[in-house]
Amino acid sequence: MPVSRKRKKSSKSTAAARGERRRAHTRQVRMAQSLRDVAAAHESGRAMRIELARPHAVVLAGELTASSATGTALEDDLCARLGPLLADLDERPTEEYVGPDHLAAALAGVLEDAGDGEPARRVRAALAAILPSALLADTGMESLDPEVAGEVRWTRDRYGSRFAVVAPFATPEGPVRWYLWDIDACGFIPLPVHAGFYASPEEALAAWQVGVGAFAAGGTSWRRIDDSGLLADLLPKTEEVATLGGESAEQFTEYHRCRRLAEVVLDLPPVLSPSAPETALDVGPERFVSWWRRRAWGPEPADLEVLAEDLFDSWPAAAPALFDTCSPHRVASVSHQIRDEYRDGADALLALLPAWVTWLSERTGLLPELRERALARIGAGTVPDGDLMRRVAE
């Protein structure tokens, strides 16, 4: 016959339980208020920056409304004028700083105030055509997405971490134009180091090869996109860090349009990779330690496992599929970060870096001539402030 068990009496009194609930509720209320305060401060700061941008937007709007250009020609003119202006504003002191999105919002406001005259309508349409969806929503503007007029293609350099993506877009005037994203995925986030329209995919490829350099870009050709997940990791997005500092006028020229057109490409039906190859990110630093011990790379450091974990954490992982790549630019960037972050402990990590690069290159089958160039950049000197945004020819 089942025997009922006595219910365990709570160790807390009713009053104590109520007190704890009240304290938990108070913490939640304070946290919510703190988040509201942060959001309010962000919005206030954004409004201030937009107001700082307004005089520059007034001048820019005047220049554009005086132009006789229309359609894609006016969009090109707008981008060409934004580049030098944003590069100049990027150099201003912090209290005068105006970012790309601040200027775009200010320009939208100035054009709205200009009324419904034909010149203002033309410029508003050109601005709306280059802005990413988030900025369109913020400014209350609307614009139809351009039509992708064919197959999107890509290629990568011999190290596997510098990409070119090209997409054909129809224009109201008739001829198809090919938009190129030159993406450097060697650093800690993939960055578009160059972008722009070209008359043909062959012209776009030739421009990319010149930017990358003959050694790294040798033998490259356009291929079909075979991994939409990797493509999404590479193409620029509006929610990412706006700017890193040191961008050139050329990079600012296409700052908004390269993000708008990337949204259009990423909205296309995805192409899924049949099987993602295993990377060192999947197997972890323990696999490197085992490899190091099998290869007997000299006396073992007392803290080899810890050093391996630190190297693992220092290696760029924003695009997981590219974790095993080790270009000279990537090696130099990591060397600089190790020097900057670990200070007194940097020497031990840099001493282990040749083994790390060799291990990764063996995993990917990187040619010895490529590996030697990467190894030569270990412990490279300090990286100037704008280096991450500078086009790299390795």
mmCIF file of N, CA, C and O in Angstrom, residues 42-112:
data_model
loop_
_atom_site.group_PDB
_atom_site.id
_atom_site.type_symbol
_atom_site.label_atom_id
_atom_site.label_comp_id
_atom_site.label_asym_id
_atom_site.label_seq_id
_atom_site.Cartn_x
_atom_site.Cartn_y
_atom_site.Cartn_z
ATOM 1 N N HIS A 42 22.707 56.680 -26.472
ATOM 2 C CA HIS A 42 23.112 56.385 -27.848
ATOM 3 C C HIS A 42 22.318 57.228 -28.830
ATOM 4 O O HIS A 42 22.879 57.817 -29.767
ATOM 5 N N GLU A 43 20.997 57.301 -28.632
ATOM 6 C CA GLU A 43 20.144 58.068 -29.535
ATOM 7 C C GLU A 43 20.472 59.554 -29.463
ATOM 8 O O GLU A 43 20.487 60.257 -30.474
ATOM 9 N N SER A 44 20.745 60.035 -28.241
ATOM 10 C CA SER A 44 21.111 61.442 -28.081
ATOM 11 C C SER A 44 22.430 61.738 -28.798
ATOM 12 O O SER A 44 22.566 62.766 -29.479
ATOM 13 N N GLY A 45 23.409 60.816 -28.648
ATOM 14 C CA GLY A 45 24.684 61.003 -29.324
ATOM 15 C C GLY A 45 24.523 60.966 -30.832
ATOM 16 O O GLY A 45 25.152 61.759 -31.556
ATOM 17 N N ARG A 46 23.671 60.076 -31.314
ATOM 18 C CA ARG A 46 23.428 59.977 -32.755
ATOM 19 C C ARG A 46 22.793 61.259 -33.275
ATOM 20 O O ARG A 46 23.198 61.778 -34.328
ATOM 21 N N ALA A 47 21.820 61.771 -32.546
ATOM 22 C CA ALA A 47 21.166 63.013 -32.962
ATOM 23 C C ALA A 47 22.164 64.165 -33.011
ATOM 24 O O ALA A 47 22.119 65.015 -33.922
ATOM 25 N N MET A 48 23.081 64.208 -32.053
ATOM 26 C CA MET A 48 24.095 65.256 -32.028
ATOM 27 C C MET A 48 25.005 65.155 -33.246
ATOM 28 O O MET A 48 25.334 66.166 -33.886
ATOM 29 N N ARG A 49 25.423 63.911 -33.597
ATOM 30 C CA ARG A 49 26.298 63.722 -34.744
ATOM 31 C C ARG A 49 25.584 64.098 -36.045
ATOM 32 O O ARG A 49 26.193 64.671 -36.965
ATOM 33 N N ILE A 50 24.308 63.769 -36.145
ATOM 34 C CA ILE A 50 23.544 64.125 -37.346
ATOM 35 C C ILE A 50 23.467 65.645 -37.481
ATOM 36 O O ILE A 50 23.586 66.198 -38.582
ATOM 37 N N GLU A 51 23.288 66.332 -36.359
ATOM 38 C CA GLU A 51 23.244 67.795 -36.381
ATOM 39 C C GLU A 51 24.603 68.368 -36.792
ATOM 40 O O GLU A 51 24.669 69.356 -37.551
ATOM 41 N N LEU A 52 25.695 67.760 -36.323
ATOM 42 C CA LEU A 52 27.032 68.194 -36.740
ATOM 43 C C LEU A 52 27.229 67.995 -38.251
ATOM 44 O O LEU A 52 27.955 68.759 -38.896
ATOM 45 N N ALA A 53 26.586 66.963 -38.785
ATOM 46 C CA ALA A 53 26.736 66.656 -40.209
ATOM 47 C C ALA A 53 25.898 67.575 -41.096
ATOM 48 O O ALA A 53 26.160 67.684 -42.303
ATOM 49 N N ARG A 54 24.918 68.238 -40.528
ATOM 50 C CA ARG A 54 23.951 68.982 -41.340
ATOM 51 C C ARG A 54 24.597 70.057 -42.223
ATOM 52 O O ARG A 54 24.260 70.145 -43.418
ATOM 53 N N PRO A 55 25.521 70.896 -41.725
ATOM 54 C CA PRO A 55 26.126 71.894 -42.622
ATOM 55 C C PRO A 55 26.820 71.257 -43.833
ATOM 56 O O PRO A 55 26.751 71.794 -44.947
ATOM 57 N N HIS A 56 27.485 70.128 -43.612
ATOM 58 C CA HIS A 56 28.135 69.426 -44.729
ATOM 59 C C HIS A 56 27.084 68.866 -45.687
ATOM 60 O O HIS A 56 27.285 68.878 -46.918
ATOM 61 N N ALA A 57 25.963 68.395 -45.129
ATOM 62 C CA ALA A 57 24.893 67.855 -45.966
ATOM 63 C C ALA A 57 24.244 68.947 -46.807
ATOM 64 O O ALA A 57 23.853 68.706 -47.953
ATOM 65 N N VAL A 58 24.125 70.147 -46.253
ATOM 66 C CA VAL A 58 23.537 71.271 -47.000
ATOM 67 C C VAL A 58 24.383 71.586 -48.234
ATOM 68 O O VAL A 58 23.865 71.766 -49.345
ATOM 69 N N VAL A 59 25.713 71.639 -48.045
ATOM 70 C CA VAL A 59 26.605 71.917 -49.169
ATOM 71 C C VAL A 59 26.517 70.798 -50.201
ATOM 72 O O VAL A 59 26.422 71.046 -51.417
ATOM 73 N N LEU A 60 26.537 69.561 -49.738
ATOM 74 C CA LEU A 60 26.483 68.415 -50.644
ATOM 75 C C LEU A 60 25.172 68.398 -51.420
ATOM 76 O O LEU A 60 25.158 68.148 -52.641
ATOM 77 N N ALA A 61 24.064 68.667 -50.745
ATOM 78 C CA ALA A 61 22.761 68.694 -51.420
ATOM 79 C C ALA A 61 22.727 69.777 -52.490
ATOM 80 O O ALA A 61 22.174 69.573 -53.584
ATOM 81 N N GLY A 62 23.334 70.915 -52.199
ATOM 82 C CA GLY A 62 23.370 71.990 -53.190
ATOM 83 C C GLY A 62 24.140 71.592 -54.430
ATOM 84 O O GLY A 62 23.721 71.885 -55.566
ATOM 85 N N GLU A 63 25.263 70.920 -54.237
ATOM 86 C CA GLU A 63 26.063 70.479 -55.381
ATOM 87 C C GLU A 63 25.313 69.456 -56.218
ATOM 88 O O GLU A 63 25.358 69.484 -57.461
ATOM 89 N N LEU A 64 24.625 68.544 -55.556
ATOM 90 C CA LEU A 64 23.937 67.469 -56.268
ATOM 91 C C LEU A 64 22.690 67.959 -56.987
ATOM 92 O O LEU A 64 22.398 67.531 -58.105
ATOM 93 N N THR A 65 21.930 68.841 -56.356
ATOM 94 C CA THR A 65 20.721 69.354 -57.017
ATOM 95 C C THR A 65 21.066 70.244 -58.206
ATOM 96 O O THR A 65 20.258 70.397 -59.133
ATOM 97 N N ALA A 66 22.271 70.804 -58.199
ATOM 98 C CA ALA A 66 22.699 71.627 -59.339
ATOM 99 C C ALA A 66 23.166 70.768 -60.506
ATOM 100 O O ALA A 66 23.317 71.269 -61.631
ATOM 101 N N SER A 67 23.392 69.480 -60.266
ATOM 102 C CA SER A 67 23.858 68.583 -61.319
ATOM 103 C C SER A 67 22.709 68.219 -62.253
ATOM 104 O O SER A 67 21.550 68.108 -61.843
ATOM 105 N N SER A 68 23.042 68.006 -63.510
ATOM 106 C CA SER A 68 22.029 67.580 -64.483
ATOM 107 C C SER A 68 21.956 66.065 -64.611
ATOM 108 O O SER A 68 21.142 65.546 -65.372
ATOM 109 N N ALA A 69 22.800 65.343 -63.860
ATOM 110 C CA ALA A 69 22.837 63.882 -63.954
ATOM 111 C C ALA A 69 21.554 63.275 -63.393
ATOM 112 O O ALA A 69 20.895 63.845 -62.512
ATOM 113 N N THR A 70 21.207 62.102 -63.900
ATOM 114 C CA THR A 70 20.039 61.371 -63.418
ATOM 115 C C THR A 70 20.393 59.893 -63.296
ATOM 116 O O THR A 70 21.442 59.442 -63.767
ATOM 117 N N GLY A 71 19.499 59.137 -62.640
ATOM 118 C CA GLY A 71 19.635 57.684 -62.577
ATOM 119 C C GLY A 71 20.955 57.219 -62.000
ATOM 120 O O GLY A 71 21.454 57.770 -61.012
ATOM 121 N N THR A 72 21.543 56.205 -62.627
ATOM 122 C CA THR A 72 22.783 55.630 -62.099
ATOM 123 C C THR A 72 23.943 56.625 -62.158
ATOM 124 O O THR A 72 24.853 56.570 -61.333
ATOM 125 N N ALA A 73 23.913 57.536 -63.132
ATOM 126 C CA ALA A 73 24.972 58.551 -63.209
ATOM 127 C C ALA A 73 24.942 59.442 -61.981
ATOM 128 O O ALA A 73 26.001 59.815 -61.446
ATOM 129 N N LEU A 74 23.752 59.781 -61.496
ATOM 130 C CA LEU A 74 23.643 60.606 -60.298
ATOM 131 C C LEU A 74 24.038 59.802 -59.055
ATOM 132 O O LEU A 74 24.668 60.345 -58.141
ATOM 133 N N GLU A 75 23.700 58.529 -59.020
ATOM 134 C CA GLU A 75 24.139 57.683 -57.908
ATOM 135 C C GLU A 75 25.672 57.635 -57.853
ATOM 136 O O GLU A 75 26.267 57.749 -56.777
ATOM 137 N N ASP A 76 26.292 57.480 -59.019
ATOM 138 C CA ASP A 76 27.755 57.454 -59.064
ATOM 139 C C ASP A 76 28.339 58.786 -58.601
ATOM 140 O O ASP A 76 29.349 58.816 -57.878
ATOM 141 N N ASP A 77 27.717 59.893 -59.021
ATOM 142 C CA ASP A 77 28.189 61.221 -58.625
ATOM 143 C C ASP A 77 28.060 61.397 -57.117
ATOM 144 O O ASP A 77 28.975 61.914 -56.460
ATOM 145 N N LEU A 78 26.940 60.955 -56.555
ATOM 146 C CA LEU A 78 26.733 61.033 -55.107
ATOM 147 C C LEU A 78 27.812 60.256 -54.366
ATOM 148 O O LEU A 78 28.429 60.768 -53.416
ATOM 149 N N CYS A 79 28.068 59.019 -54.777
ATOM 150 C CA CYS A 79 29.096 58.202 -54.112
ATOM 151 C C CYS A 79 30.469 58.851 -54.229
ATOM 152 O O CYS A 79 31.243 58.880 -53.260
ATOM 153 N N ALA A 80 30.770 59.382 -55.425
ATOM 154 C CA ALA A 80 32.079 60.001 -55.642
ATOM 155 C C ALA A 80 32.274 61.222 -54.746
ATOM 156 O O ALA A 80 33.394 61.510 -54.304
ATOM 157 N N ARG A 81 31.206 61.963 -54.465
ATOM 158 C CA ARG A 81 31.313 63.136 -53.585
ATOM 159 C C ARG A 81 31.366 62.722 -52.112
ATOM 160 O O ARG A 81 31.996 63.406 -51.302
ATOM 161 N N LEU A 82 30.688 61.634 -51.760
ATOM 162 C CA LEU A 82 30.698 61.172 -50.365
ATOM 163 C C LEU A 82 32.089 60.727 -49.925
ATOM 164 O O LEU A 82 32.483 60.953 -48.779
ATOM 165 N N GLY A 83 32.844 60.077 -50.826
ATOM 166 C CA GLY A 83 34.135 59.512 -50.448
ATOM 167 C C GLY A 83 35.095 60.515 -49.830
ATOM 168 O O GLY A 83 35.495 60.368 -48.661
ATOM 169 N N PRO A 84 35.491 61.579 -50.548
ATOM 170 C CA PRO A 84 36.425 62.554 -49.972
ATOM 171 C C PRO A 84 35.866 63.274 -48.750
ATOM 172 O O PRO A 84 36.607 63.567 -47.810
ATOM 173 N N LEU A 85 34.556 63.558 -48.764
ATOM 174 C CA LEU A 85 33.954 64.253 -47.625
ATOM 175 C C LEU A 85 34.010 63.393 -46.371
ATOM 176 O O LEU A 85 34.396 63.870 -45.289
ATOM 177 N N LEU A 86 33.652 62.123 -46.482
ATOM 178 C CA LEU A 86 33.689 61.232 -45.318
ATOM 179 C C LEU A 86 35.121 60.993 -44.842
ATOM 180 O O LEU A 86 35.358 60.883 -43.631
ATOM 181 N N ALA A 87 36.063 60.910 -45.773
ATOM 182 C CA ALA A 87 37.461 60.741 -45.378
ATOM 183 C C ALA A 87 37.940 61.955 -44.584
ATOM 184 O O ALA A 87 38.678 61.807 -43.592
ATOM 185 N N ASP A 88 37.513 63.152 -44.989
ATOM 186 C CA ASP A 88 37.878 64.363 -44.253
ATOM 187 C C ASP A 88 37.225 64.383 -42.872
ATOM 188 O O ASP A 88 37.884 64.684 -41.870
ATOM 189 N N LEU A 89 35.945 64.033 -42.796
ATOM 190 C CA LEU A 89 35.245 64.031 -41.511
ATOM 191 C C LEU A 89 35.810 62.973 -40.568
ATOM 192 O O LEU A 89 35.792 63.144 -39.347
ATOM 193 N N ASP A 90 36.315 61.882 -41.143
ATOM 194 C CA ASP A 90 36.885 60.811 -40.327
ATOM 195 C C ASP A 90 38.154 61.257 -39.608
ATOM 196 O O ASP A 90 38.535 60.675 -38.589
ATOM 197 N N GLU A 91 38.806 62.279 -40.123
ATOM 198 C CA GLU A 91 40.048 62.778 -39.532
ATOM 199 C C GLU A 91 39.790 63.822 -38.439
ATOM 200 O O GLU A 91 40.735 64.242 -37.769
ATOM 201 N N ARG A 92 38.549 64.231 -38.254
ATOM 202 C CA ARG A 92 38.254 65.279 -37.285
ATOM 203 C C ARG A 92 38.422 64.765 -35.855
ATOM 204 O O ARG A 92 38.358 63.556 -35.599
ATOM 205 N N PRO A 93 38.617 65.681 -34.885
ATOM 206 C CA PRO A 93 38.668 65.271 -33.474
ATOM 207 C C PRO A 93 37.368 64.597 -33.059
ATOM 208 O O PRO A 93 36.321 64.765 -33.710
ATOM 209 N N THR A 94 37.426 63.846 -31.971
ATOM 210 C CA THR A 94 36.271 63.067 -31.518
ATOM 211 C C THR A 94 35.024 63.920 -31.368
ATOM 212 O O THR A 94 33.922 63.522 -31.769
ATOM 213 N N GLU A 95 35.182 65.121 -30.820
ATOM 214 C CA GLU A 95 34.004 65.962 -30.570
ATOM 215 C C GLU A 95 33.374 66.479 -31.871
ATOM 216 O O GLU A 95 32.226 66.924 -31.879
ATOM 217 N N GLU A 96 34.128 66.395 -32.996
ATOM 218 C CA GLU A 96 33.599 66.840 -34.279
ATOM 219 C C GLU A 96 33.326 65.676 -35.227
ATOM 220 O O GLU A 96 32.947 65.874 -36.376
ATOM 221 N N TYR A 97 33.490 64.440 -34.740
ATOM 222 C CA TYR A 97 33.400 63.270 -35.609
ATOM 223 C C TYR A 97 32.002 63.116 -36.191
ATOM 224 O O TYR A 97 30.988 63.239 -35.494
ATOM 225 N N VAL A 98 31.944 62.830 -37.470
ATOM 226 C CA VAL A 98 30.706 62.516 -38.182
ATOM 227 C C VAL A 98 30.962 61.251 -38.992
ATOM 228 O O VAL A 98 31.880 61.208 -39.819
ATOM 229 N N GLY A 99 30.170 60.199 -38.742
ATOM 230 C CA GLY A 99 30.333 58.941 -39.458
ATOM 231 C C GLY A 99 29.483 58.880 -40.712
ATOM 232 O O GLY A 99 28.637 59.750 -40.968
ATOM 233 N N PRO A 100 29.671 57.831 -41.523
ATOM 234 C CA PRO A 100 28.915 57.695 -42.774
ATOM 235 C C PRO A 100 27.403 57.722 -42.584
ATOM 236 O O PRO A 100 26.687 58.375 -43.355
ATOM 237 N N ASP A 101 26.908 57.031 -41.568
ATOM 238 C CA ASP A 101 25.460 56.988 -41.370
ATOM 239 C C ASP A 101 24.914 58.320 -40.856
ATOM 240 O O ASP A 101 23.771 58.688 -41.156
ATOM 241 N N HIS A 102 25.704 59.060 -40.079
ATOM 242 C CA HIS A 102 25.276 60.385 -39.621
ATOM 243 C C HIS A 102 25.095 61.317 -40.814
ATOM 244 O O HIS A 102 24.105 62.049 -40.910
ATOM 245 N N LEU A 103 26.062 61.300 -41.728
ATOM 246 C CA LEU A 103 25.986 62.177 -42.896
ATOM 247 C C LEU A 103 24.818 61.783 -43.792
ATOM 248 O O LEU A 103 24.104 62.658 -44.313
ATOM 249 N N ALA A 104 24.601 60.480 -43.969
ATOM 250 C CA ALA A 104 23.488 60.030 -44.807
ATOM 251 C C ALA A 104 22.154 60.478 -44.222
ATOM 252 O O ALA A 104 21.264 60.938 -44.956
ATOM 253 N N ALA A 105 22.005 60.351 -42.902
ATOM 254 C CA ALA A 105 20.754 60.774 -42.261
ATOM 255 C C ALA A 105 20.576 62.279 -42.374
ATOM 256 O O ALA A 105 19.450 62.769 -42.612
ATOM 257 N N ALA A 106 21.663 63.038 -42.205
ATOM 258 C CA ALA A 106 21.570 64.493 -42.328
ATOM 259 C C ALA A 106 21.193 64.892 -43.751
ATOM 260 O O ALA A 106 20.364 65.792 -43.970
ATOM 261 N N LEU A 107 21.785 64.224 -44.748
ATOM 262 C CA LEU A 107 21.479 64.534 -46.143
ATOM 263 C C LEU A 107 20.021 64.223 -46.455
ATOM 264 O O LEU A 107 19.345 64.993 -47.157
ATOM 265 N N ALA A 108 19.523 63.114 -45.935
ATOM 266 C CA ALA A 108 18.107 62.773 -46.135
ATOM 267 C C ALA A 108 17.211 63.858 -45.551
ATOM 268 O O ALA A 108 16.203 64.245 -46.161
ATOM 269 N N GLY A 109 17.566 64.372 -44.353
ATOM 270 C CA GLY A 109 16.779 65.432 -43.737
ATOM 271 C C GLY A 109 16.811 66.720 -44.532
ATOM 272 O O GLY A 109 15.776 67.384 -44.709
ATOM 273 N N VAL A 110 17.971 67.096 -45.036
ATOM 274 C CA VAL A 110 18.096 68.318 -45.835
ATOM 275 C C VAL A 110 17.270 68.208 -47.112
ATOM 276 O O VAL A 110 16.578 69.155 -47.513
ATOM 277 N N LEU A 111 17.324 67.052 -47.768
ATOM 278 C CA LEU A 111 16.553 66.859 -48.997
ATOM 279 C C LEU A 111 15.055 66.850 -48.727
ATOM 280 O O LEU A 111 14.260 67.312 -49.558
ATOM 281 N N GLU A 112 14.664 66.322 -47.580
ATOM 282 C CA GLU A 112 13.246 66.354 -47.207
ATOM 283 C C GLU A 112 12.771 67.789 -47.025
ATOM 284 O O GLU A 112 11.675 68.173 -47.464
#
